[in-house]
mmCIF file of C-alpha atoms in Angstrom:
data_model
loop_
_atom_site.group_PDB
_atom_site.id
_atom_site.type_symbol
_atom_site.label_atom_id
_atom_site.label_comp_id
_atom_site.label_asym_id
_atom_site.label_seq_id
_atom_site.Cartn_x
_atom_site.Cartn_y
_atom_site.Cartn_z
ATOM 1 C CA MET X 15 -34.104 41.913 -7.126
ATOM 2 C CA LYS X 16 -33.058 39.885 -4.401
ATOM 3 C CA HIS X 17 -31.542 36.926 -6.387
ATOM 4 C CA ILE X 18 -29.876 39.356 -9.542
ATOM 5 C CA GLN X 19 -27.873 40.829 -6.374
ATOM 6 C CA LEU X 20 -26.929 37.323 -4.835
ATOM 7 C CA ILE X 21 -25.859 36.776 -8.791
ATOM 8 C CA ILE X 22 -23.667 39.563 -8.702
ATOM 9 C CA LYS X 23 -21.895 38.926 -5.794
ATOM 10 C CA TYR X 24 -21.573 35.063 -6.532
ATOM 11 C CA LEU X 25 -19.606 36.368 -10.352
ATOM 12 C CA PHE X 26 -17.834 38.900 -8.343
ATOM 13 C CA LEU X 27 -16.778 35.945 -5.594
ATOM 14 C CA LEU X 28 -15.880 34.228 -8.501
ATOM 15 C CA PHE X 29 -13.634 36.535 -9.695
ATOM 16 C CA LEU X 30 -12.098 37.309 -7.080
ATOM 17 C CA ILE X 31 -10.723 33.442 -6.347
ATOM 18 C CA ALA X 32 -10.179 33.167 -10.081
ATOM 19 C CA SER X 33 -7.797 36.810 -9.721
ATOM 20 C CA CYS X 34 -6.236 35.203 -6.458
ATOM 21 C CA THR X 35 -4.776 32.531 -8.353
ATOM 22 C CA PRO X 36 -0.750 32.537 -8.157
ATOM 23 C CA ASP X 37 0.999 33.423 -11.119
ATOM 24 C CA GLU X 38 2.384 30.767 -12.859
ATOM 25 C CA PRO X 39 6.704 30.520 -12.983
ATOM 26 C CA LYS X 40 8.288 32.239 -16.191
ATOM 27 C CA GLY X 41 12.323 31.854 -16.862
ATOM 28 C CA SER X 42 13.808 28.924 -17.421
ATOM 29 C CA PHE X 43 14.597 27.289 -14.219
ATOM 30 C CA SER X 44 18.582 25.284 -14.438
ATOM 31 C CA LEU X 45 19.568 22.367 -12.155
ATOM 32 C CA SER X 46 20.914 23.994 -9.184
ATOM 33 C CA GLU X 47 25.132 23.918 -8.988
ATOM 34 C CA GLU X 48 24.683 21.087 -6.368
ATOM 35 C CA ALA X 49 22.338 19.234 -8.740
ATOM 36 C CA GLN X 50 24.757 19.119 -11.656
ATOM 37 C CA LYS X 51 27.341 17.218 -9.439
ATOM 38 C CA TYR X 52 24.838 14.672 -10.142
ATOM 39 C CA LYS X 53 24.221 14.196 -13.976
ATOM 40 C CA ILE X 54 25.977 10.784 -14.612
ATOM 41 C CA ASP X 55 28.677 11.526 -17.642
ATOM 42 C CA SER X 56 26.434 9.893 -20.605
ATOM 43 C CA THR X 57 29.031 9.184 -22.461
ATOM 44 C CA ILE X 58 30.071 5.948 -20.651
ATOM 45 C CA THR X 59 27.768 3.875 -22.581
ATOM 46 C CA SER X 60 29.125 0.295 -20.422
ATOM 47 C CA PHE X 61 30.780 -0.235 -17.297
ATOM 48 C CA LYS X 62 31.523 -3.635 -15.257
ATOM 49 C CA MET X 63 30.838 -4.511 -11.891
ATOM 50 C CA ILE X 64 32.786 -7.942 -10.423
ATOM 51 C CA ASP X 65 31.279 -9.672 -6.877
ATOM 52 C CA ASN X 66 33.540 -10.791 -4.118
ATOM 53 C CA ASN X 67 32.965 -14.766 -5.732
ATOM 54 C CA GLY X 68 34.767 -13.263 -8.870
ATOM 55 C CA ILE X 69 31.626 -12.979 -11.381
ATOM 56 C CA THR X 70 31.362 -10.032 -13.706
ATOM 57 C CA GLU X 71 28.082 -7.878 -13.805
ATOM 58 C CA GLN X 72 28.230 -6.088 -17.405
ATOM 59 C CA PHE X 73 25.928 -2.453 -16.815
ATOM 60 C CA TYR X 74 24.934 -0.399 -20.151
ATOM 61 C CA LEU X 75 23.157 2.665 -20.651
ATOM 62 C CA ASN X 76 19.964 1.929 -22.171
ATOM 63 C CA ASN X 77 18.155 5.283 -21.957
ATOM 64 C CA TYR X 78 19.600 8.976 -22.045
ATOM 65 C CA TYR X 79 17.794 12.024 -22.596
ATOM 66 C CA SER X 80 18.179 16.232 -21.492
ATOM 67 C CA TYR X 81 16.751 18.493 -21.558
ATOM 68 C CA TYR X 82 13.942 21.808 -20.621
ATOM 69 C CA HIS X 83 10.387 21.353 -20.994
ATOM 70 C CA GLU X 84 7.795 23.998 -20.606
ATOM 71 C CA PRO X 85 4.888 22.780 -18.377
ATOM 72 C CA TRP X 86 3.636 26.236 -17.781
ATOM 73 C CA LYS X 87 3.571 29.388 -20.317
ATOM 74 C CA ASN X 88 6.905 30.663 -19.826
ATOM 75 C CA GLY X 89 8.880 28.278 -17.605
ATOM 76 C CA PHE X 90 11.625 26.343 -18.244
ATOM 77 C CA PHE X 91 12.589 23.206 -16.175
ATOM 78 C CA GLU X 92 15.548 21.203 -16.748
ATOM 79 C CA ILE X 93 15.426 17.699 -17.469
ATOM 80 C CA TYR X 94 18.162 14.826 -17.301
ATOM 81 C CA ASN X 95 17.393 11.128 -16.752
ATOM 82 C CA VAL X 96 20.287 7.800 -16.820
ATOM 83 C CA GLU X 97 18.938 4.964 -16.820
ATOM 84 C CA TYR X 98 21.403 1.181 -17.071
ATOM 85 C CA SER X 99 20.535 -1.953 -17.298
ATOM 86 C CA SER X 100 22.848 -5.210 -16.745
ATOM 87 C CA VAL X 101 22.910 -7.987 -18.414
ATOM 88 C CA LEU X 102 23.271 -11.271 -16.124
ATOM 89 C CA ASN X 103 20.780 -10.357 -12.925
ATOM 90 C CA ASN X 104 18.781 -7.622 -15.546
ATOM 91 C CA TYR X 105 19.053 -4.982 -12.627
ATOM 92 C CA ASN X 106 17.382 -1.550 -14.147
ATOM 93 C CA LEU X 107 18.577 1.700 -12.599
ATOM 94 C CA GLY X 108 17.446 5.074 -13.217
ATOM 95 C CA ILE X 109 18.251 8.724 -11.895
ATOM 96 C CA HIS X 110 16.828 11.063 -13.218
ATOM 97 C CA LEU X 111 17.286 14.569 -11.970
ATOM 98 C CA SER X 112 14.703 17.918 -12.202
ATOM 99 C CA SER X 113 14.280 21.497 -11.765
ATOM 100 C CA GLY X 114 12.117 23.590 -10.442
ATOM 101 C CA ASP X 115 10.971 27.151 -9.926
ATOM 102 C CA ILE X 116 11.419 26.028 -5.400
ATOM 103 C CA SER X 117 13.245 22.907 -5.974
ATOM 104 C CA ASN X 118 15.776 20.954 -7.173
ATOM 105 C CA ASN X 119 15.269 16.920 -7.302
ATOM 106 C CA LEU X 120 16.687 14.127 -7.820
ATOM 107 C CA THR X 121 14.866 10.405 -8.159
ATOM 108 C CA ILE X 122 17.006 6.970 -8.081
ATOM 109 C CA ASN X 123 14.813 3.863 -8.336
ATOM 110 C CA TRP X 124 15.858 0.039 -8.751
ATOM 111 C CA ASN X 125 13.775 -2.139 -11.303
ATOM 112 C CA TYR X 126 11.217 0.619 -11.232
ATOM 113 C CA GLN X 127 9.838 -0.470 -7.894
ATOM 114 C CA ASP X 128 11.730 1.406 -5.110
ATOM 115 C CA TYR X 129 11.954 4.850 -5.469
ATOM 116 C CA LEU X 130 14.334 7.540 -3.593
ATOM 117 C CA TYR X 131 13.275 11.062 -3.675
ATOM 118 C CA TYR X 132 15.642 13.931 -2.950
ATOM 119 C CA TYR X 133 14.884 17.359 -2.456
ATOM 120 C CA PHE X 134 18.515 19.335 -2.331
ATOM 121 C CA GLU X 135 17.626 23.270 -1.250
ATOM 122 C CA THR X 136 15.136 21.581 1.637
ATOM 123 C CA THR X 137 17.039 18.242 2.098
ATOM 124 C CA GLU X 138 13.845 16.468 2.644
ATOM 125 C CA THR X 139 13.955 12.570 1.333
ATOM 126 C CA ASN X 140 11.487 10.248 1.078
ATOM 127 C CA GLY X 141 10.678 6.616 -0.780
ATOM 128 C CA ASP X 142 8.261 4.113 -2.285
ATOM 129 C CA PRO X 143 7.251 1.677 -0.890
ATOM 130 C CA THR X 144 9.989 2.858 1.949
ATOM 131 C CA THR X 145 11.975 5.793 2.580
ATOM 132 C CA PRO X 146 16.461 4.574 2.763
ATOM 133 C CA ASP X 147 18.863 6.264 4.526
ATOM 134 C CA ILE X 148 20.976 8.602 2.531
ATOM 135 C CA LYS X 149 24.389 10.012 2.760
ATOM 136 C CA PHE X 150 26.261 12.441 0.856
ATOM 137 C CA TYR X 151 30.564 12.045 0.883
ATOM 138 C CA ASP X 152 32.939 14.343 -1.355
ATOM 139 C CA SER X 153 35.156 11.037 -1.689
ATOM 140 C CA THR X 154 35.514 6.828 -1.755
ATOM 141 C CA GLN X 155 37.530 4.450 -2.934
ATOM 142 C CA ILE X 156 36.701 1.540 -4.848
ATOM 143 C CA GLN X 157 38.996 -0.930 -6.616
ATOM 144 C CA ASN X 158 42.130 1.020 -5.854
ATOM 145 C CA VAL X 159 40.077 4.143 -7.591
ATOM 146 C CA THR X 160 39.320 7.120 -6.537
ATOM 147 C CA TYR X 161 35.331 8.413 -6.980
ATOM 148 C CA PHE X 162 34.052 11.740 -5.581
ATOM 149 C CA ASP X 163 30.823 13.110 -5.079
ATOM 150 C CA ILE X 164 29.331 9.791 -3.268
ATOM 151 C CA ILE X 165 25.427 8.712 -2.682
ATOM 152 C CA GLU X 166 25.081 6.261 -0.529
ATOM 153 C CA ILE X 167 21.416 4.838 -0.002
ATOM 154 C CA ASP X 168 20.827 2.342 2.671
ATOM 155 C CA TYR X 169 17.709 -0.064 3.260
ATOM 156 C CA THR X 170 18.831 -2.032 5.953
ATOM 157 C CA ASN X 171 16.434 -0.896 8.016
ATOM 158 C CA SER X 172 13.693 -2.022 6.174
ATOM 159 C CA ILE X 173 15.092 -4.828 3.979
ATOM 160 C CA ASN X 174 12.580 -6.847 3.673
ATOM 161 C CA LYS X 175 10.125 -3.872 2.387
ATOM 162 C CA VAL X 176 12.353 -3.544 -0.709
ATOM 163 C CA ASN X 177 12.181 -5.867 -3.655
ATOM 164 C CA ASP X 178 14.269 -9.211 -3.527
ATOM 165 C CA LYS X 179 16.294 -7.341 -6.446
ATOM 166 C CA THR X 180 16.889 -3.838 -4.609
ATOM 167 C CA PRO X 181 20.128 -3.846 -3.292
ATOM 168 C CA ILE X 182 20.691 -2.677 0.614
ATOM 169 C CA LYS X 183 23.369 -0.588 -0.193
ATOM 170 C CA THR X 184 24.112 1.298 -3.317
ATOM 171 C CA TYR X 185 26.868 3.881 -3.737
ATOM 172 C CA ILE X 186 26.992 6.316 -6.838
ATOM 173 C CA SER X 187 29.143 8.740 -8.257
ATOM 174 C CA GLY X 188 27.989 11.684 -9.091
ATOM 175 C CA LYS X 189 29.778 11.441 -12.628
ATOM 176 C CA LYS X 190 30.449 7.960 -13.246
ATOM 177 C CA GLY X 191 27.613 6.662 -11.768
ATOM 178 C CA LEU X 192 27.056 3.257 -10.027
ATOM 179 C CA ILE X 193 30.427 2.189 -8.634
ATOM 180 C CA LYS X 194 28.971 -0.574 -5.850
ATOM 181 C CA ILE X 195 26.081 -2.373 -4.827
ATOM 182 C CA VAL X 196 25.746 -4.821 -1.520
ATOM 183 C CA ARG X 197 22.624 -7.040 -2.268
ATOM 184 C CA LYS X 198 20.000 -9.310 0.033
ATOM 185 C CA ASP X 199 22.508 -12.232 -0.047
ATOM 186 C CA GLY X 200 25.214 -10.194 0.950
ATOM 187 C CA ASN X 201 26.957 -10.095 -2.321
ATOM 188 C CA ILE X 202 28.898 -7.225 -2.718
ATOM 189 C CA LEU X 203 29.337 -5.797 -6.275
ATOM 190 C CA GLU X 204 31.984 -3.389 -7.132
ATOM 191 C CA ARG X 205 33.364 -1.302 -10.195
ATOM 192 C CA ILE X 206 36.256 -2.153 -12.567
ATOM 193 C CA ALA X 207 37.689 0.877 -13.462
ATOM 194 C CA ASP X 208 36.959 2.373 -16.757
#
């Protein structure tokens, strides 16, 4: 009899644990107004940058997608992604935005090795393998062109922890994308007006 009572108590406990799990998110979760500012214009399929020695680098859009995905039964989350590759130095830059029921986040990576994760609601920043400094500006001027909604990513304090192809400073405009990089060797590349 004691065994049966123990089994019933055990089953009741399992039922309580199962019924206390949080509900899955329901509804559609779009990117926040703040995150929307950093959706790169995907109709710009190529652009040029020139370095301080007069050498031109060409970047091409090599991957783009924007959709809602359904990780939960009744929850849809907005995803936005652009990736650019360069011709001369084989750079690869990925910019990824995703919504969620709690937070929107931005992921930026160079050559699939150095990642920056930024969470809009908490302004928390993480990195892999190291966390860079990140700053936001309303605007900046590059090659006599004013760009808006600027993100500056700065690996200066951890220069020895990032890949040699990862710039120590990256400047991204919300709508135009990459506008300036400072490489480890000191060369500076700036975007040439479209």
